[in-house]
mmCIF file of C-alpha atoms in Angstrom:
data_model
loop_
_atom_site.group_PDB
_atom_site.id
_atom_site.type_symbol
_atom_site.label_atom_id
_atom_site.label_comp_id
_atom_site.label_asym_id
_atom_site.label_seq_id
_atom_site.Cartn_x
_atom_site.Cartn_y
_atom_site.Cartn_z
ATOM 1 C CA UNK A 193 54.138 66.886 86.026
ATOM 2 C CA UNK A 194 51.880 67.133 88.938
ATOM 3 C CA UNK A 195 52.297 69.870 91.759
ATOM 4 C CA UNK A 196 55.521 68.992 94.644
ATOM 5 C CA UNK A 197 53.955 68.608 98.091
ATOM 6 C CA UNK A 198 53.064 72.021 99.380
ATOM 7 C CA UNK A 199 54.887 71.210 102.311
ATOM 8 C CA UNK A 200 58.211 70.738 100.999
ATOM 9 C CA UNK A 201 60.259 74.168 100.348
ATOM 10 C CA UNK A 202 60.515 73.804 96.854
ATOM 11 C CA UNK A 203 63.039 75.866 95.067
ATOM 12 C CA UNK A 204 62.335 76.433 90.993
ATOM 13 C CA UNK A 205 64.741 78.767 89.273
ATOM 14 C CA UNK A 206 64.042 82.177 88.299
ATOM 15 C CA UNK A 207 65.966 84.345 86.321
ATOM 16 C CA UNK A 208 65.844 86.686 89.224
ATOM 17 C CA UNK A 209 68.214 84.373 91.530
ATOM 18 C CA UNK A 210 71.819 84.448 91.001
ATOM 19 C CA UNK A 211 74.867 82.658 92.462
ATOM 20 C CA UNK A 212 78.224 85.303 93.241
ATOM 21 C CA UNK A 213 81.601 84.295 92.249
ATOM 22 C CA UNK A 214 84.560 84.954 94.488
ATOM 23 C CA UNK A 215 85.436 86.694 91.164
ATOM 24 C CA UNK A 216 82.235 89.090 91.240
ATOM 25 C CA UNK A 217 80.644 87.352 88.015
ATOM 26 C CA UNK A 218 77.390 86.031 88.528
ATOM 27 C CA UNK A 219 75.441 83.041 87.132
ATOM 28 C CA UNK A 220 71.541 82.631 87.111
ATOM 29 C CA UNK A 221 70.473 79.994 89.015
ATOM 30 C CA UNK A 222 67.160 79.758 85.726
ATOM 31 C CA UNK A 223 70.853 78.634 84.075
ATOM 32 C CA UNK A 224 70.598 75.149 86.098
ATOM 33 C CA UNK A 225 67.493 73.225 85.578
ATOM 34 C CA UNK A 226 66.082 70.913 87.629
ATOM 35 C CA UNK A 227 67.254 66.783 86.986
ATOM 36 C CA UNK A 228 64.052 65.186 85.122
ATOM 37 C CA UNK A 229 64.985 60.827 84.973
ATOM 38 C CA UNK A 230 62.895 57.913 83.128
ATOM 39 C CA UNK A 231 60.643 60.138 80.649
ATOM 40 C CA UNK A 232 59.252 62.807 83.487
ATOM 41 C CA UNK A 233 58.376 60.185 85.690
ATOM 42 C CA UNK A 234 60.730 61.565 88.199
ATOM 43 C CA UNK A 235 61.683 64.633 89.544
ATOM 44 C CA UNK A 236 65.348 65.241 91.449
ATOM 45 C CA UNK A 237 64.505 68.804 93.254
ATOM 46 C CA UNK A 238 68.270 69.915 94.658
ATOM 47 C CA UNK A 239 68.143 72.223 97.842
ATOM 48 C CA UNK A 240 68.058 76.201 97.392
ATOM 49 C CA UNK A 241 71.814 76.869 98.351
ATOM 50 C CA UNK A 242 73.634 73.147 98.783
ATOM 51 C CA UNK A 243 72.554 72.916 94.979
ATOM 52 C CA UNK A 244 75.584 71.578 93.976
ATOM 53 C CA UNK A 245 76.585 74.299 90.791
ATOM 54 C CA UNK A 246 79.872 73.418 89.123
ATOM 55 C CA UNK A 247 82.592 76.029 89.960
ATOM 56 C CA UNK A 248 86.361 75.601 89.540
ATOM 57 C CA UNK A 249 89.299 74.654 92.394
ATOM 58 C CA UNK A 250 88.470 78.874 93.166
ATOM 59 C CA UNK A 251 85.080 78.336 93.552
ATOM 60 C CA UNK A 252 83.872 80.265 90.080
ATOM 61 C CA UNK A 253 80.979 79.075 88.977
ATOM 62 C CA UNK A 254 81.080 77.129 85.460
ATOM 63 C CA UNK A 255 78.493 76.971 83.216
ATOM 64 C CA UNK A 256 76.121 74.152 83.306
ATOM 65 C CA UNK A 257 77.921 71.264 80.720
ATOM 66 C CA UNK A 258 81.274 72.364 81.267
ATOM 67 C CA UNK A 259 83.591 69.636 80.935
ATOM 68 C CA UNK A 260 85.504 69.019 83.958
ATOM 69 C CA UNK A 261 89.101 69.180 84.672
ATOM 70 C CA UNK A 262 91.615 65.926 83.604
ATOM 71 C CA UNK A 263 92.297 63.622 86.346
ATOM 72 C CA UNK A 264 95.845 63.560 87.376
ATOM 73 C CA UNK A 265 97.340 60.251 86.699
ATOM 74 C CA UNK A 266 100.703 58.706 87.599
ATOM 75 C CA UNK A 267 102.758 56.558 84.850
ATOM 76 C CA UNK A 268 102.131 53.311 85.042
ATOM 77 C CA UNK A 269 105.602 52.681 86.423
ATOM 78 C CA UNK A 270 105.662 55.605 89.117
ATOM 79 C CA UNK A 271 105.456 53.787 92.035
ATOM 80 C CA UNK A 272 106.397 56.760 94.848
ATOM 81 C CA UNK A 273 107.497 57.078 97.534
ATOM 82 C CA UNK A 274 108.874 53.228 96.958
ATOM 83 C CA UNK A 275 112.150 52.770 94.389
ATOM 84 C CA UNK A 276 110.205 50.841 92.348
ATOM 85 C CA UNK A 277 107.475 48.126 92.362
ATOM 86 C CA UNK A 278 109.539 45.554 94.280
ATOM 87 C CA UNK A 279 110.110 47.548 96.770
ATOM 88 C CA UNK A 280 106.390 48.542 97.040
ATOM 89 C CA UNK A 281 105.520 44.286 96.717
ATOM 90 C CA UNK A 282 107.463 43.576 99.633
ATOM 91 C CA UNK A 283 105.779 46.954 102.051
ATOM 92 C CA UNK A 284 102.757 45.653 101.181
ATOM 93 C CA UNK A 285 103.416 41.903 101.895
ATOM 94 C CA UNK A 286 105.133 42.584 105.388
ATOM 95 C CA UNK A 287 102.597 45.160 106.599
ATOM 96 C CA UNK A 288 99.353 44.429 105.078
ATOM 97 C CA UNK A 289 99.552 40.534 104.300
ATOM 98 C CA UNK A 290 101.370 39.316 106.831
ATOM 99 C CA UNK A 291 101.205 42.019 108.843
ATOM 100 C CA UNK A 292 104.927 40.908 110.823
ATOM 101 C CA UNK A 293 106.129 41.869 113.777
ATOM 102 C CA UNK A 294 107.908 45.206 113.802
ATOM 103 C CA UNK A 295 111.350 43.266 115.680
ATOM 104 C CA UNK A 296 110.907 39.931 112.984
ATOM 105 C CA UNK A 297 111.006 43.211 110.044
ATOM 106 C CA UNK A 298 114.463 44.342 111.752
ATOM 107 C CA UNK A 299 115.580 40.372 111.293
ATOM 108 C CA UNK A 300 114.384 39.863 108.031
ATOM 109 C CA UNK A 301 116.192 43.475 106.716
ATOM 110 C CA UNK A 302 119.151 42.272 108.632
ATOM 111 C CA UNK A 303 119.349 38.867 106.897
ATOM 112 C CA UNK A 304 118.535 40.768 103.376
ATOM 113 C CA UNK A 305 121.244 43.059 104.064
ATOM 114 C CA UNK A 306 123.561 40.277 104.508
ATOM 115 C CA UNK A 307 122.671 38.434 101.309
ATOM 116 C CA UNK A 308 122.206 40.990 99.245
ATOM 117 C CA UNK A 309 125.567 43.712 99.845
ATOM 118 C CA UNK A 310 123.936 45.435 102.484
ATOM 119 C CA UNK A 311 120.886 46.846 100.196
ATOM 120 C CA UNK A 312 117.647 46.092 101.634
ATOM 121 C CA UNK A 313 114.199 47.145 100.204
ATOM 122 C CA UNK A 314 114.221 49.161 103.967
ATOM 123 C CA UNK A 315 116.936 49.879 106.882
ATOM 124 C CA UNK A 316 114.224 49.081 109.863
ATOM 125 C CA UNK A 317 110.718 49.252 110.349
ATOM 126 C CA UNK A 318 111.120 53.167 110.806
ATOM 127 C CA UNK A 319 111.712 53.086 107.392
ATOM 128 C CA UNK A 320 109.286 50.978 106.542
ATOM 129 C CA UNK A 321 106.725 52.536 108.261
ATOM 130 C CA UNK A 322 108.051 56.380 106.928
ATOM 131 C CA UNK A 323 107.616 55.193 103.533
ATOM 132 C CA UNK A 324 103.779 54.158 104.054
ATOM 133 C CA UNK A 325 102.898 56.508 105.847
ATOM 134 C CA UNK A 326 104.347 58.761 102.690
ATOM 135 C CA UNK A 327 102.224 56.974 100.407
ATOM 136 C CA UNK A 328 100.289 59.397 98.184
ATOM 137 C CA UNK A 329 96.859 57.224 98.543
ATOM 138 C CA UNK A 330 97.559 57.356 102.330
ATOM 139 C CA UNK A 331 98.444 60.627 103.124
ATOM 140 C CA UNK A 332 95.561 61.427 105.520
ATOM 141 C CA UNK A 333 97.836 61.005 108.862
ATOM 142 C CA UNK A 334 96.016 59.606 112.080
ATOM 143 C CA UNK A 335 96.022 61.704 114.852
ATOM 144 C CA UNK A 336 94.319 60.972 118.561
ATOM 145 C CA UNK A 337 93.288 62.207 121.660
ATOM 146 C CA UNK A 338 92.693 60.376 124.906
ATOM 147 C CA UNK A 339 89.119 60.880 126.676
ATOM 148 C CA UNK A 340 88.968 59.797 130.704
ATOM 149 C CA UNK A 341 85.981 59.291 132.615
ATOM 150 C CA UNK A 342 85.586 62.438 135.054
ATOM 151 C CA UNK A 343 81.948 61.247 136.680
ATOM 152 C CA UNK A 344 82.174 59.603 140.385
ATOM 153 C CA UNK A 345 82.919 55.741 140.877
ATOM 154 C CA UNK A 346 80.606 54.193 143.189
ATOM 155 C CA UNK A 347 82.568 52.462 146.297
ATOM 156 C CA UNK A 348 82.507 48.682 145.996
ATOM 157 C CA UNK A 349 81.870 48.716 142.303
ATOM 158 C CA UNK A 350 84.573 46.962 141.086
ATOM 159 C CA UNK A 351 83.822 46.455 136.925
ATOM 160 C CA UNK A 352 83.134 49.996 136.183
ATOM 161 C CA UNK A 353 86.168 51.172 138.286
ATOM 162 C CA UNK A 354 88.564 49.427 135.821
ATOM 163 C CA UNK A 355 87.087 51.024 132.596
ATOM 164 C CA UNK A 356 86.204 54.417 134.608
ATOM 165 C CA UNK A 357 89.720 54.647 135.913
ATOM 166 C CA UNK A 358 91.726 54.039 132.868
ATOM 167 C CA UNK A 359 91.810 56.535 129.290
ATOM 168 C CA UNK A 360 90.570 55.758 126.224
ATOM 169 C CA UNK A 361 92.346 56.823 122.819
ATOM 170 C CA UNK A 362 90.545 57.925 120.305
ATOM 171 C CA UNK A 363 91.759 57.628 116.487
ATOM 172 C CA UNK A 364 90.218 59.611 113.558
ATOM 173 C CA UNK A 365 91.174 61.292 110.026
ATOM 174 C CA UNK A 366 90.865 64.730 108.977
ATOM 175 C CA UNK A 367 87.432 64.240 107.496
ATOM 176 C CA UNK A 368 87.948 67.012 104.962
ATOM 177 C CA UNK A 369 90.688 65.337 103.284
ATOM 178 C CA UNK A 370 88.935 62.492 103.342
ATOM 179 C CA UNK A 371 86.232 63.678 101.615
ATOM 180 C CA UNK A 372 89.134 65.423 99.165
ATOM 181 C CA UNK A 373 90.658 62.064 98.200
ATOM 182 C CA UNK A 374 87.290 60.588 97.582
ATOM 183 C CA UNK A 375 86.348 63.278 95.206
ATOM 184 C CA UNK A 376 89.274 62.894 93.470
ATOM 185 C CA UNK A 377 89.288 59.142 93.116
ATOM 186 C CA UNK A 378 87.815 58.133 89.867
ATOM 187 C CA UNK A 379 86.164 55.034 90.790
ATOM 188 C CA UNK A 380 83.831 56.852 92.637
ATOM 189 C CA UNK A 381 84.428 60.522 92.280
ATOM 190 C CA UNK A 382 81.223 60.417 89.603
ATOM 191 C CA UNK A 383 79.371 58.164 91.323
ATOM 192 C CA UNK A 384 77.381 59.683 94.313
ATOM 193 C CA UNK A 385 75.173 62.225 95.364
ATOM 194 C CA UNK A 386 76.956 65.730 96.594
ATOM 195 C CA UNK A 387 73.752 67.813 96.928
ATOM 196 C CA UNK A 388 71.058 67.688 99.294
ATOM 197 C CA UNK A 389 68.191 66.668 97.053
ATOM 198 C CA UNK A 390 63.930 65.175 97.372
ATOM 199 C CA UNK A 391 62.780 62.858 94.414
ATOM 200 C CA UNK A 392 59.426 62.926 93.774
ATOM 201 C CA UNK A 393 57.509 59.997 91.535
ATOM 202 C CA UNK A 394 55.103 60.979 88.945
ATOM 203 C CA UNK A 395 51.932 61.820 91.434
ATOM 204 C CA UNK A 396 54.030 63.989 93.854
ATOM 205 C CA UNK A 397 55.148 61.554 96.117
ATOM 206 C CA UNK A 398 58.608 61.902 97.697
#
């Protein structure tokens, strides 16, 4: 394997640099080697410190192969927060597929209610909504903010006075539990990058 770029700050383990555990253990860094793919041909070199070293939920380091913890899954028929799956079918079919109006949802529970001894799958779209926004696989809640323009509106300019003059909301997740649900979904949980890393080809080459 041919020298990395002299340029780059290359970090290769020694058994003189170690990694501290909240628990006051330590683990050599020499203990994690750097990723070698397709026969030596290339080289995955992982940043000094984001190096990505396995550690529990407490953040204790784990040795290198550990296996990693079960994923939590639900019964097949454990369809919470819903009663059961027809009452999940129908959530999904009035918010997602059809997407209905929230006063034709009030008509259509109404009309249930009627037909079927005042039971419907919800009472109103309150409850409709509640239970979504319950879902465990959408529990990130939106929250927002408003942003106004507070820069001076040129007299006579008519256009910029109508978006300068009005606010804007602005709607965003908590990106850390978004990045929390993604780690813990196994269709992609083992599927990405969560290191800072350079891969170099067989002459050096990034």
């Amino acid at each position: 394997m041919p020298p990395l770029p002299s340029q780059t700050n290359s970090h290769n383990p020694s058994s003189s640099e170690t990694n501290h555990a909240d628990n006051g253990q330590l683990n050599t860094a020499s203990d994690f080697k750097p990723q070698e793919l397709d026969n030596n041909q290339i080289q995955v070199e992982y940043h000094p410190l984001i190096n990505s070293l396995l550690c529990d939920h407490e953040g204790n380091f784990l040795p290198e192969y550990a296996a990693p913890p079960s994923w939590n899954h639900a019964p097949p028929d454990d369809f919470s927060p819903y009663m059961d799956h027809h009452q999940f079918e129908v959530a999904d079919l009035l918010f997602q597929c059809t997407q209905m109006a929230a006063d034709n949802v009030n008509n259509l529970m109404q009309v249930w209610a009627a037909r079927h001894s005042n039971n419907p799958p919800f009472y109103s779209k309150e409850h409709l909504h509640e239970e979504i926004d319950s879902t465990a696989l959408s529990n990130i809640l939106w929250k927002s903010f408003t942003v106004y323009y507070n820069g001076s509106i040129e007299e006579g300019d008519v256009e910029a006075a109508l978006w300068k003059a009005q606010g804007w909301d602005v709607w965003l997740h908590n990106a850390r539990i978004v990045l929390h649900n993604q780690l813990g979904n196994t269709d992609i949980g083992k599927n990405f990058d969560v290191a800072a890393q350079c891969v170099y080809d067989q002459n050096g080459k990034q």
